[in-house]
Coordinates of C-alpha atoms in Angstrom, one line a residue:
M13 CA 36.6 24.2 -33.1
A14 CA 37.8 21.0 -34.7
E15 CA 36.5 17.8 -32.9
K16 CA 38.0 14.7 -32.7
P17 CA 36.4 11.8 -34.6
N18 CA 34.0 9.6 -32.6
R19 CA 35.6 6.4 -33.3
Q20 CA 37.2 3.6 -31.0
D21 CA 40.9 3.2 -31.2
S22 CA 42.3 0.1 -29.8
T23 CA 45.8 1.1 -29.1
T24 CA 44.2 4.1 -26.7
Q25 CA 44.9 2.9 -23.1
R26 CA 41.8 3.3 -21.3
N27 CA 42.0 4.2 -17.4
P28 CA 41.4 1.7 -15.1
E29 CA 38.2 1.6 -13.3
K30 CA 38.0 2.2 -9.8
Q31 CA 38.6 -1.2 -7.7
P32 CA 35.7 -1.8 -5.4
V33 CA 36.7 -1.5 -1.7
H34 CA 36.2 -4.8 -0.4
P35 CA 34.8 -5.4 3.2
V36 CA 37.4 -6.5 5.9
F37 CA 36.6 -10.1 6.9
D38 CA 34.7 -9.8 10.6
W39 CA 35.7 -13.1 12.3
R40 CA 33.9 -12.3 15.5
P41 CA 30.2 -13.5 14.8
F42 CA 32.0 -16.9 13.7
L43 CA 34.2 -17.0 17.0
F44 CA 31.1 -16.6 18.9
T45 CA 29.0 -19.1 17.2
F46 CA 31.8 -21.8 17.5
I47 CA 32.0 -21.2 21.3
T48 CA 28.4 -21.5 21.6
L49 CA 28.3 -24.5 20.0
F50 CA 31.1 -25.9 21.7
L51 CA 29.5 -25.2 25.0
Y52 CA 26.3 -26.6 24.2
Y53 CA 27.4 -29.8 22.6
S54 CA 30.0 -30.3 25.6
L55 CA 27.1 -29.8 28.1
L56 CA 24.7 -32.4 26.3
Q57 CA 27.8 -34.7 25.0
P58 CA 30.0 -35.1 28.1
N59 CA 33.3 -36.7 27.5
Q60 CA 33.0 -40.4 28.2
A61 CA 35.2 -43.2 27.8
K62 CA 34.8 -45.6 24.7
V63 CA 31.3 -47.7 25.3
E64 CA 30.8 -50.9 23.2
T65 CA 27.0 -51.3 21.9
L66 CA 25.6 -54.7 22.3
S67 CA 22.2 -56.0 21.4
Y68 CA 19.8 -56.7 24.2
S69 CA 20.1 -60.3 23.8
S70 CA 23.9 -60.2 23.7
F71 CA 23.8 -58.1 27.0
K72 CA 21.5 -60.7 28.8
T73 CA 24.0 -63.5 27.8
M74 CA 26.8 -61.7 29.1
V75 CA 25.4 -60.9 32.5
A76 CA 24.4 -64.5 32.7
Q77 CA 28.0 -65.8 31.9
E78 CA 29.1 -63.4 34.9
G79 CA 30.6 -61.0 32.7
I80 CA 29.2 -57.5 34.3
E81 CA 29.7 -56.2 37.6
S82 CA 27.4 -53.5 37.7
V83 CA 24.7 -51.4 35.5
V84 CA 23.4 -48.0 35.2
I85 CA 19.9 -47.7 34.0
Q86 CA 18.4 -44.3 32.7
G87 CA 15.4 -44.4 30.5
F88 CA 15.5 -47.0 28.1
K89 CA 19.5 -47.1 28.0
I90 CA 21.5 -49.2 30.2
Y91 CA 25.1 -48.9 30.7
G92 CA 27.5 -51.6 32.1
N93 CA 30.9 -52.1 33.5
A94 CA 32.3 -55.2 32.3
K95 CA 34.8 -57.5 34.3
S96 CA 37.4 -57.5 31.5
K97 CA 39.7 -54.8 30.9
D98 CA 40.4 -52.8 27.8
D99 CA 43.7 -51.8 26.1
A100 CA 44.3 -49.0 28.7
G101 CA 43.6 -51.3 31.8
K102 CA 40.2 -49.9 32.5
P103 CA 37.0 -51.8 32.8
K104 CA 35.3 -52.0 29.7
R105 CA 31.9 -50.0 29.2
I106 CA 29.2 -51.5 27.1
Q107 CA 25.6 -50.1 26.3
T108 CA 22.5 -51.7 25.2
T109 CA 19.1 -50.2 24.8
M110 CA 15.9 -52.2 26.5
P111 CA 12.8 -52.8 24.3
E112 CA 9.7 -50.7 24.4
F113 CA 7.8 -53.6 26.2
N114 CA 8.4 -54.6 29.7
D115 CA 10.9 -57.4 30.5
P116 CA 10.0 -59.0 33.9
T117 CA 13.2 -61.4 33.7
L118 CA 15.6 -58.6 33.5
L119 CA 15.8 -57.4 37.3
P120 CA 15.7 -60.8 38.7
L121 CA 18.6 -61.8 36.5
F122 CA 20.5 -58.8 37.9
E123 CA 19.8 -60.4 41.6
R124 CA 20.7 -63.9 40.6
H125 CA 24.2 -62.8 39.7
D126 CA 24.6 -59.9 42.3
I127 CA 25.1 -57.1 39.9
A128 CA 24.9 -53.6 41.5
V129 CA 22.0 -51.8 39.8
E130 CA 21.8 -47.8 39.9
V131 CA 18.6 -46.4 38.5
R132 CA 18.8 -42.5 37.2
S133 CA 16.4 -40.1 35.8
S134 CA 16.1 -39.7 32.1
E135 CA 15.3 -35.9 32.7
L136 CA 18.2 -33.3 32.1
P137 CA 19.5 -31.2 35.3
I138 CA 17.2 -28.3 36.0
W139 CA 20.1 -25.9 35.3
L140 CA 20.8 -27.7 31.8
T141 CA 17.2 -27.4 31.2
I142 CA 17.0 -23.5 31.8
L143 CA 19.9 -23.1 29.7
M144 CA 18.6 -25.0 27.1
N145 CA 15.5 -22.9 27.0
I146 CA 17.1 -19.5 27.2
L147 CA 20.1 -20.2 24.9
P148 CA 18.2 -19.8 21.6
W149 CA 16.7 -16.6 22.8
V150 CA 20.1 -15.2 23.8
L151 CA 21.6 -16.1 20.4
I152 CA 18.7 -14.4 18.6
F153 CA 19.1 -11.2 20.8
G154 CA 22.9 -11.3 20.3
F155 CA 22.7 -11.5 16.5
F156 CA 20.4 -8.5 16.4
A157 CA 22.5 -6.4 19.0
Y158 CA 25.3 -7.1 16.8
S159 CA 23.7 -6.1 13.6
N160 CA 22.3 -3.1 14.7
R161 CA 25.7 -2.2 15.9
A162 CA 27.5 -3.0 12.6
L163 CA 24.9 -1.2 10.7
Q164 CA 25.1 2.0 13.1
S165 CA 28.9 2.1 12.6
R166 CA 28.9 1.7 8.7
L167 CA 26.2 4.3 8.6
G168 CA 28.3 6.6 10.8
N169 CA 25.5 8.4 12.4
G170 CA 25.3 7.2 15.7
R171 CA 21.8 7.7 15.8
G172 CA 20.0 4.6 17.0
G173 CA 21.2 2.4 13.8
V174 CA 18.5 0.1 12.7
F175 CA 15.9 1.3 15.4
G176 CA 16.6 4.8 14.4
F177 CA 15.9 5.3 10.7
G178 CA 13.0 7.7 11.7
Q179 CA 15.4 10.1 13.4
S180 CA 16.5 13.3 11.4
K181 CA 19.7 13.5 9.7
A182 CA 20.0 17.2 9.6
R183 CA 23.2 18.4 11.0
R184 CA 22.8 21.0 13.3
Y185 CA 25.5 24.0 13.9
E186 CA 25.3 25.8 17.4
K187 CA 25.4 29.6 17.5
L188 CA 28.9 31.1 16.2
A189 CA 29.8 27.3 15.0
V190 CA 29.4 28.9 11.1
H191 CA 32.1 31.4 10.8
I192 CA 30.8 32.9 7.5
S193 CA 29.5 36.5 7.2
F194 CA 27.9 38.2 4.5
Q195 CA 31.1 40.3 3.7
E196 CA 33.0 36.7 2.5
V197 CA 29.9 36.2 0.0
A198 CA 30.8 38.4 -2.9
G199 CA 28.4 39.5 -5.0
L200 CA 24.8 38.7 -4.6
E201 CA 23.7 41.9 -3.4
S202 CA 20.3 42.0 -4.1
A203 CA 19.8 38.1 -2.4
K204 CA 21.7 39.6 0.8
E205 CA 19.2 42.5 1.2
E206 CA 16.4 40.1 1.0
L207 CA 17.8 38.0 3.6
R208 CA 18.6 40.8 5.9
E209 CA 15.1 41.2 7.0
V210 CA 15.2 37.5 7.9
I211 CA 18.1 38.2 10.0
D212 CA 16.4 41.1 11.6
Y213 CA 13.4 38.9 12.4
L214 CA 15.5 36.1 14.1
K215 CA 17.5 38.6 16.0
N216 CA 14.3 40.7 17.2
P217 CA 11.1 38.8 16.6
E218 CA 9.2 40.8 19.1
K219 CA 9.9 44.1 17.0
F220 CA 7.8 42.4 14.4
R221 CA 5.1 40.8 16.5
K222 CA 4.3 44.1 17.9
L223 CA 3.5 45.7 14.6
G224 CA 1.4 42.4 13.7
A225 CA 4.1 41.9 10.9
K226 CA 4.5 38.3 9.7
L227 CA 7.6 37.1 7.9
P228 CA 7.3 34.5 5.2
K229 CA 7.9 30.9 6.7
G230 CA 10.0 29.7 3.6
I231 CA 12.2 31.4 1.4
L232 CA 13.5 29.8 -1.8
L233 CA 16.8 30.2 -3.1
M234 CA 16.8 29.7 -6.9
G235 CA 19.8 29.8 -9.3
P236 CA 22.0 27.8 -11.4
P237 CA 24.8 25.4 -9.7
G238 CA 27.6 27.1 -8.1
T239 CA 26.0 30.6 -7.6
G240 CA 26.4 30.3 -3.8
K241 CA 22.8 28.9 -2.5
T242 CA 24.4 26.7 0.3
L243 CA 27.2 29.5 1.0
L244 CA 24.2 32.2 1.5
A245 CA 22.2 30.1 3.6
K246 CA 25.3 29.6 6.2
A247 CA 26.2 33.0 6.0
T248 CA 22.4 34.1 6.9
A249 CA 22.6 31.6 10.0
A250 CA 25.9 33.0 11.2
E251 CA 24.8 36.7 10.9
A252 CA 21.6 35.9 12.9
N253 CA 23.5 33.9 15.4
V254 CA 21.0 31.4 15.7
P255 CA 21.2 27.3 15.5
F256 CA 21.7 26.1 12.0
F257 CA 19.9 22.8 10.6
S258 CA 21.2 21.8 7.3
I259 CA 20.3 18.8 5.2
S260 CA 19.7 17.4 1.8
G261 CA 16.4 16.5 0.3
S262 CA 17.6 13.2 -0.7
E263 CA 18.4 12.3 2.9
F264 CA 14.9 12.0 3.8
V265 CA 13.9 9.4 1.7
E266 CA 14.9 5.7 2.4
M267 CA 13.6 2.2 1.1
F268 CA 11.4 2.1 4.1
V269 CA 7.9 3.9 3.9
G270 CA 7.4 6.4 6.3
V271 CA 10.9 7.1 7.2
G272 CA 11.1 10.3 5.4
A273 CA 7.8 11.8 7.0
S274 CA 9.2 10.7 10.5
R275 CA 12.7 12.5 9.8
V276 CA 10.6 15.6 8.6
R277 CA 8.8 15.6 12.2
N278 CA 11.8 15.0 14.2
M279 CA 13.8 17.7 12.3
F280 CA 11.1 20.2 12.9
E281 CA 10.5 19.1 16.7
E282 CA 14.4 19.9 17.5
A283 CA 14.3 23.2 15.3
R284 CA 11.2 24.4 17.6
K285 CA 12.7 23.4 20.9
L286 CA 15.9 25.7 19.8
A287 CA 14.0 28.7 18.2
P288 CA 14.8 31.2 16.9
A289 CA 16.3 28.8 14.7
L290 CA 17.2 28.3 10.6
I291 CA 16.6 25.0 8.6
F292 CA 18.2 24.7 5.5
I293 CA 16.9 22.4 2.9
D294 CA 19.5 21.7 0.0
E295 CA 18.5 20.4 -3.1
I296 CA 14.7 20.5 -2.2
D297 CA 13.5 19.2 -5.7
S298 CA 14.8 15.9 -4.9
V299 CA 11.9 15.4 -2.4
G300 CA 9.4 18.4 -3.5
R301 CA 8.7 17.6 -7.1
V302 CA 5.2 17.7 -8.5
R303 CA 3.0 15.2 -6.8
G304 CA 0.5 12.6 -8.9
T305 CA 3.5 11.6 -11.3
G306 CA 5.0 8.7 -9.6
M307 CA 4.8 5.0 -11.0
G308 CA 6.1 2.8 -8.3
G309 CA 6.4 2.5 -4.5
G310 CA 9.4 4.7 -4.1
N311 CA 7.5 8.1 -5.2
D312 CA 4.6 7.0 -2.6
E313 CA 7.4 7.7 0.0
R314 CA 8.5 10.9 -1.5
E315 CA 5.2 12.1 -1.8
Q316 CA 4.5 11.1 2.0
T317 CA 7.5 13.0 2.9
L318 CA 6.5 16.2 0.9
N319 CA 3.2 16.1 2.5
Q320 CA 4.4 16.2 5.8
I321 CA 7.0 19.0 4.9
L322 CA 3.8 20.8 3.8
A323 CA 2.0 20.2 7.1
E324 CA 5.0 21.1 9.3
M325 CA 5.5 24.3 7.5
D326 CA 1.7 25.2 7.9
G327 CA 1.7 24.0 11.5
F328 CA 3.8 26.8 12.4
T329 CA 2.5 29.4 14.5
S330 CA 3.3 33.0 14.9
A331 CA 5.2 32.3 18.2
D332 CA 7.6 30.0 16.2
P333 CA 10.5 32.1 14.9
V334 CA 11.7 29.2 12.8
I335 CA 12.6 30.3 9.1
I336 CA 13.0 27.6 6.4
L337 CA 15.6 28.2 3.6
A338 CA 15.3 25.9 0.7
A339 CA 17.9 25.8 -2.4
T340 CA 17.2 24.5 -5.9
N341 CA 18.2 24.9 -9.6
R342 CA 15.0 23.2 -11.1
P343 CA 12.2 25.5 -9.5
D344 CA 9.8 24.6 -12.5
V345 CA 9.7 21.3 -11.2
L346 CA 8.3 22.0 -7.6
D347 CA 5.0 21.1 -6.3
P348 CA 2.6 24.4 -6.4
A349 CA 1.7 23.8 -2.9
L350 CA 5.2 24.4 -1.7
L351 CA 5.2 27.8 -3.6
R352 CA 1.8 29.3 -2.4
P353 CA 1.8 32.1 0.2
G354 CA 2.3 30.8 3.8
R355 CA 4.9 28.1 2.7
F356 CA 7.9 29.2 0.3
D357 CA 6.0 32.6 -0.7
R358 CA 9.4 34.5 -1.1
K359 CA 11.4 33.5 -4.0
V360 CA 15.4 34.8 -3.9
T361 CA 17.0 34.4 -7.6
L362 CA 20.7 33.8 -7.7
D363 CA 22.2 34.9 -11.3
L364 CA 25.4 34.0 -12.5
P365 CA 28.0 37.0 -11.4
Q366 CA 28.5 39.9 -13.5
K367 CA 31.8 41.3 -14.2
K368 CA 32.1 43.6 -11.1
A369 CA 30.6 40.6 -8.9
R370 CA 33.3 38.2 -10.5
C371 CA 36.3 40.4 -9.5
S372 CA 34.9 40.5 -5.9
I373 CA 34.8 36.9 -5.8
L374 CA 38.2 36.4 -7.2
A375 CA 39.4 38.8 -4.7
V376 CA 37.8 36.9 -1.6
H377 CA 39.4 33.6 -3.0
T378 CA 42.8 35.0 -3.4
K379 CA 42.6 37.0 -0.2
A380 CA 44.5 34.2 1.8
K381 CA 47.0 33.2 -1.2
P382 CA 50.4 34.5 -2.4
I383 CA 49.5 36.5 -5.3
D384 CA 52.3 37.8 -7.8
K385 CA 52.2 41.6 -8.7
N386 CA 51.8 40.7 -12.5
V387 CA 48.2 38.9 -11.9
N388 CA 45.3 41.4 -12.9
L389 CA 42.0 40.2 -11.4
E390 CA 39.9 42.4 -13.4
D391 CA 41.2 41.3 -16.7
Y392 CA 40.1 37.3 -15.6
A393 CA 37.0 38.9 -14.4
A394 CA 36.3 40.1 -18.0
R395 CA 37.4 36.8 -19.5
T396 CA 35.4 34.5 -17.4
I397 CA 31.8 35.7 -18.7
G398 CA 29.3 32.8 -17.6
F399 CA 31.5 31.4 -14.8
S400 CA 29.9 30.7 -11.5
G401 CA 31.2 31.4 -8.0
A402 CA 32.1 27.7 -7.7
D403 CA 33.8 28.1 -11.3
L404 CA 35.9 31.1 -9.9
E405 CA 36.8 29.6 -6.8
N406 CA 38.0 26.4 -8.9
L407 CA 40.1 28.7 -11.2
V408 CA 42.1 30.2 -8.3
N409 CA 42.6 26.8 -7.0
E410 CA 43.6 25.1 -10.5
A411 CA 46.2 28.1 -10.6
A412 CA 47.6 27.4 -6.8
L413 CA 47.9 23.6 -7.7
H414 CA 50.0 24.7 -11.1
A415 CA 52.4 27.2 -9.0
A416 CA 52.9 24.2 -6.4
R417 CA 53.6 21.9 -9.0
T418 CA 56.3 24.2 -10.6
D419 CA 57.8 25.0 -7.3
K420 CA 56.9 28.4 -7.0
K421 CA 56.3 30.9 -4.1
Y422 CA 53.7 32.9 -5.7
I423 CA 50.7 32.2 -8.1
S424 CA 51.7 34.2 -11.3
H425 CA 50.0 35.3 -14.4
E426 CA 51.3 32.1 -16.3
D427 CA 49.5 30.0 -13.5
F428 CA 46.3 31.6 -14.0
E429 CA 46.5 31.3 -17.7
Y430 CA 47.0 27.6 -17.3
A431 CA 44.4 27.2 -15.2
H432 CA 41.9 29.4 -17.5
D433 CA 42.7 27.2 -20.3
K434 CA 42.3 24.1 -18.5
I435 CA 38.8 25.1 -17.1
L436 CA 37.6 26.7 -20.3
L437 CA 39.0 24.4 -23.0
G438 CA 40.1 21.6 -21.3
A439 CA 43.4 19.8 -20.5
V440 CA 46.1 19.5 -23.0
G441 CA 46.1 16.2 -25.1
Q442 CA 48.7 14.3 -27.0
E443 CA 50.7 16.2 -29.6
I444 CA 49.4 15.7 -33.3
V445 CA 52.4 14.4 -35.3
N446 CA 50.9 14.0 -38.6
K447 CA 51.6 17.0 -40.6
Q448 CA 48.5 16.8 -42.9
D449 CA 46.3 16.9 -39.8
R450 CA 48.5 19.8 -38.1
H451 CA 48.0 21.9 -41.4
R452 CA 44.2 21.0 -41.7
I453 CA 43.4 21.8 -38.3
A454 CA 45.3 25.3 -38.5
V455 CA 43.3 26.0 -41.6
H456 CA 40.2 25.2 -39.7
E457 CA 40.7 27.4 -36.4
S458 CA 42.3 30.3 -38.5
G459 CA 38.8 30.2 -40.4
H460 CA 37.0 30.5 -37.1
A461 CA 39.2 33.3 -36.3
L462 CA 39.3 35.5 -39.2
T463 CA 35.7 35.3 -39.7
A464 CA 35.2 36.6 -36.2
L465 CA 37.7 39.4 -36.9
L466 CA 36.1 40.4 -40.1
L467 CA 32.4 40.5 -38.8
P468 CA 31.1 43.5 -37.3
N469 CA 29.0 42.0 -34.5
A470 CA 31.0 39.1 -33.6
D471 CA 32.9 38.7 -30.3
P472 CA 36.6 39.6 -30.4
V473 CA 39.2 36.8 -30.9
A474 CA 41.6 36.3 -27.8
K475 CA 43.5 33.2 -28.9
V476 CA 44.0 30.6 -31.4
S477 CA 45.6 27.1 -30.9
I478 CA 46.0 23.8 -32.4
I479 CA 46.9 22.1 -29.2
P480 CA 44.7 19.5 -28.4
R481 CA 42.5 20.3 -25.4
G482 CA 39.9 17.6 -24.1
R483 CA 38.0 16.1 -27.4
A484 CA 38.9 19.3 -29.2
L485 CA 42.2 19.0 -31.9
G486 CA 42.3 22.7 -31.7
V487 CA 40.5 25.9 -30.2
T488 CA 39.5 29.1 -31.2
E489 CA 38.9 31.2 -28.1
T490 CA 36.4 34.3 -28.4
Q491 CA 36.3 36.9 -25.5
P492 CA 33.1 39.1 -25.5
E493 CA 33.7 42.7 -24.6
E494 CA 31.1 43.2 -21.9
D495 CA 28.2 40.7 -20.4
R496 CA 25.1 40.6 -22.5
L497 CA 21.8 39.5 -21.2
N498 CA 20.1 40.2 -24.6
F499 CA 21.1 39.0 -28.0
P500 CA 20.3 40.7 -31.2
Q501 CA 19.3 38.8 -34.3
D502 CA 22.5 40.3 -36.3
Y503 CA 25.0 39.1 -33.3
L504 CA 23.4 35.7 -33.6
E505 CA 23.6 35.5 -37.4
D506 CA 27.5 36.6 -37.0
K507 CA 28.1 33.8 -34.3
I508 CA 26.4 31.3 -36.9
S509 CA 28.9 32.4 -39.2
V510 CA 31.8 31.9 -36.9
L511 CA 30.9 28.4 -36.0
L512 CA 30.8 27.8 -39.8
G513 CA 34.1 29.5 -40.5
G514 CA 36.4 26.4 -39.8
R515 CA 34.2 24.3 -42.5
C516 CA 34.4 27.2 -44.9
A517 CA 38.4 27.9 -44.7
E518 CA 38.9 24.1 -45.3
K519 CA 36.8 24.4 -48.6
V520 CA 38.7 27.6 -49.8
C521 CA 42.2 26.3 -48.9
L522 CA 42.0 22.5 -49.1
G523 CA 39.1 22.1 -51.6
G524 CA 36.9 19.7 -49.2
V525 CA 35.7 19.2 -45.7
S526 CA 36.6 16.8 -43.1
T527 CA 34.6 15.5 -39.9
G528 CA 36.3 18.1 -37.5
A529 CA 33.5 20.5 -38.1
A530 CA 30.9 18.0 -36.1
D531 CA 30.5 19.9 -33.1
D532 CA 30.3 23.1 -35.1
L533 CA 27.3 22.1 -37.2
K534 CA 25.7 20.9 -34.0
Q535 CA 25.8 24.3 -32.4
A536 CA 24.9 26.1 -35.6
T537 CA 21.9 24.1 -36.1
R538 CA 20.8 24.2 -32.6
L539 CA 21.1 28.1 -32.5
A540 CA 19.4 28.6 -36.0
R541 CA 16.4 26.5 -34.8
S542 CA 16.0 28.4 -31.5
M543 CA 16.1 31.9 -33.8
V544 CA 13.7 30.3 -35.9
S545 CA 11.3 28.5 -33.7
Q546 CA 11.4 30.2 -30.3
W547 CA 12.8 33.9 -30.9
G548 CA 10.6 34.8 -33.8
M549 CA 13.5 35.6 -36.2
S550 CA 11.9 34.3 -39.5
K551 CA 10.1 36.5 -42.0
T552 CA 8.0 33.5 -43.0
L553 CA 6.8 32.1 -39.6
G554 CA 6.7 35.6 -38.0
A555 CA 6.6 36.4 -34.4
V556 CA 5.3 32.7 -33.3
S557 CA 7.1 30.6 -30.7
Y558 CA 7.0 26.8 -31.3
P559 CA 8.7 24.9 -28.5
Q560 CA 11.2 22.5 -29.7
H561 CA 12.2 19.3 -27.8
E562 CA 11.4 20.8 -24.1
E563 CA 12.8 18.5 -21.3
H564 CA 10.5 16.9 -19.0
P565 CA 11.4 15.9 -15.3
F566 CA 9.1 12.8 -15.2
L567 CA 9.1 10.0 -17.4
G568 CA 6.5 9.6 -19.7
M569 CA 5.2 13.4 -19.8
E570 CA 6.6 13.9 -23.2
L571 CA 4.5 11.1 -24.6
T572 CA 1.2 12.6 -23.4
Q573 CA 1.8 16.1 -24.4
A574 CA 0.4 17.1 -27.7
K575 CA 2.6 18.9 -30.4
D576 CA 1.6 22.5 -30.6
Y577 CA 1.8 22.8 -34.3
S578 CA 1.2 20.8 -37.7
D579 CA 3.3 18.7 -39.5
V580 CA 3.2 21.4 -42.2
T581 CA 4.8 24.1 -39.5
A582 CA 7.5 21.4 -38.7
R583 CA 8.5 21.5 -42.3
L584 CA 8.5 25.0 -42.6
I585 CA 10.5 25.4 -39.4
D586 CA 13.0 22.7 -40.9
E587 CA 13.1 24.8 -44.3
E588 CA 13.8 28.0 -42.6
V589 CA 16.7 26.4 -40.8
E590 CA 18.3 25.0 -43.6
A591 CA 17.9 28.1 -45.6
L592 CA 19.5 30.4 -42.4
I593 CA 22.6 28.0 -42.5
K594 CA 22.9 28.1 -46.1
R595 CA 22.8 31.8 -46.4
R596 CA 25.1 32.1 -43.8
E597 CA 27.5 29.4 -45.2
T598 CA 27.6 31.2 -48.4
E599 CA 28.3 34.5 -46.9
T600 CA 31.1 33.4 -45.2
L601 CA 32.6 31.5 -48.0
E602 CA 32.6 34.7 -50.0
L603 CA 34.3 36.7 -47.0
L604 CA 37.0 33.9 -46.9
I605 CA 37.8 33.7 -50.5
S606 CA 38.1 37.5 -50.9
N607 CA 40.5 37.3 -48.0
K608 CA 42.2 34.1 -48.8
D609 CA 45.8 35.6 -48.5
K610 CA 44.9 36.6 -44.9
L611 CA 43.7 33.0 -44.2
E612 CA 46.7 31.3 -45.4
K613 CA 49.0 33.6 -43.7
L614 CA 47.6 33.1 -40.6
A615 CA 47.1 29.5 -40.9
A616 CA 50.8 29.3 -41.5
A617 CA 51.5 31.3 -38.3
V618 CA 49.5 29.2 -36.5
Q619 CA 50.8 25.9 -37.8
E620 CA 54.3 27.2 -36.6
K621 CA 53.7 28.7 -33.4
E622 CA 50.8 26.4 -32.3
T623 CA 49.4 29.2 -30.2
I624 CA 48.9 33.0 -31.1
D625 CA 47.1 35.4 -29.1
A626 CA 44.8 38.7 -30.1
D627 CA 47.9 41.2 -30.5
E628 CA 50.0 38.8 -32.6
I629 CA 47.1 38.4 -35.0
E630 CA 46.3 41.9 -35.3
Q631 CA 50.1 42.5 -36.1
L632 CA 50.3 39.9 -38.6
L633 CA 47.4 40.8 -40.5
H634 CA 47.7 44.6 -40.0
L635 CA 44.1 45.0 -38.8
K636 CA 44.6 48.0 -36.7

């Protein structure tokens, strides 16, 4: 498969990044604050006429000159009404501040000039004092109430907002609310057989109690993504006709310590009240990983949540008909305490579907769709080796979308072909205009195809195309005749030759190589290293396994594990891998040189038609 060079192109238009959604401006808190402050200051500072401030000595002089009619004394403040008028025709108002020491001449001065004196208390009214005391608390509680309601609405759960973090987020489905039966779960016959026993127990737990039988408290569904773990759990709850609680493992853990454990307790309490019931924890590996590997506080919270799950599962009594289903695609990282008898002691493995199961899955997903008569589901079941149930559902959906875009009433064979190529090979890219590039890509892909056709153990060729798809400039599709669970050495060596066929074809026809074989070399090297170091397919090293670059789920674990072999053995592995690839490259070159006429003929046809299938190749090369 020819690959696009990994370089940046300044003329390429980048897809615009998704713009962040800005929250709508909320003006209500500001309006509330403005009204509160307005009332506060209007009560403390009532509207008064314009007041002229005088010094204390000037005020006494004005009194002595008969310029004051009346005064009001409030604390250290003196307010007076002057005999003169202001611009509005009203008596002028003046004010002054008495000194802190007592002035014995002030009151006799008022009496001599017949000035009416009113003395007011300096304290605020009782109602205003009470309001002043309670107003800050009203503001504080109002702020918390508003914040709680806003956070609750944004979380969208309606379960207590700020004060409800410890509540379980498990989505509860009542009896008959999940309309999925085992008949709608195609394939997975062995897994369904395992779960039928659980259904029987949930329907009639007394039958088991009388015989002293104890069903496993936890059942772990293991399998690759898209194999139907969640769908099977829903179907189990529907078949048993019991309440169904569904939650993801990541929903237990929050930023606050103890929240996850509280949610676990709350969820199990709700399930016990409605027993018999079924609890489904999806992606349990997000909270059930091996303990003791954390480096920070966040992992402490996760471990507390896991400890609570372990305690709740052990806390079940025989009178609690509650079954726990959990799903994961990483069973290797789970804590051993989860997998011991008494907890998740029954494991159900969901593998990728075989041909018969794939045909059943396609039939389920096309049941309610208008399918044309020319569509053969068995053919697509044979061509989708390695597809999961989710991939097959996506295949049918992509075909339906393509039919809708082309205004068809039925989903035809062409729509399924388009969907198959799009999922397996990638979306169609821009057309290659450069003639030299088109010729080189045609030679490269023809080398892959011809090598696969001439080698006895290689997978048959289904299609050759030089239409760019995804990152690949051209594609050679091979279709295994049947599902394989075990791969012999001669099959793997021929597969390496097919991967090297494109590069060898460029050498034979063009006299040199290009960057288009980068991905082919990567795949061939990885396959050869696995053969030599892990599968014992080396005469020099023998039947010994040397693990290579195993991935670890926790940061730092690969730094603490010692290498299981010496540097001398590592050098031998490198030499064996190099020797295997060189040997297969030499054999592939010899094979293509001896069939150079067929290679050039096939390359010319591919360059002219852009895409040719297996039947056209056989007629062109007279292979039958």
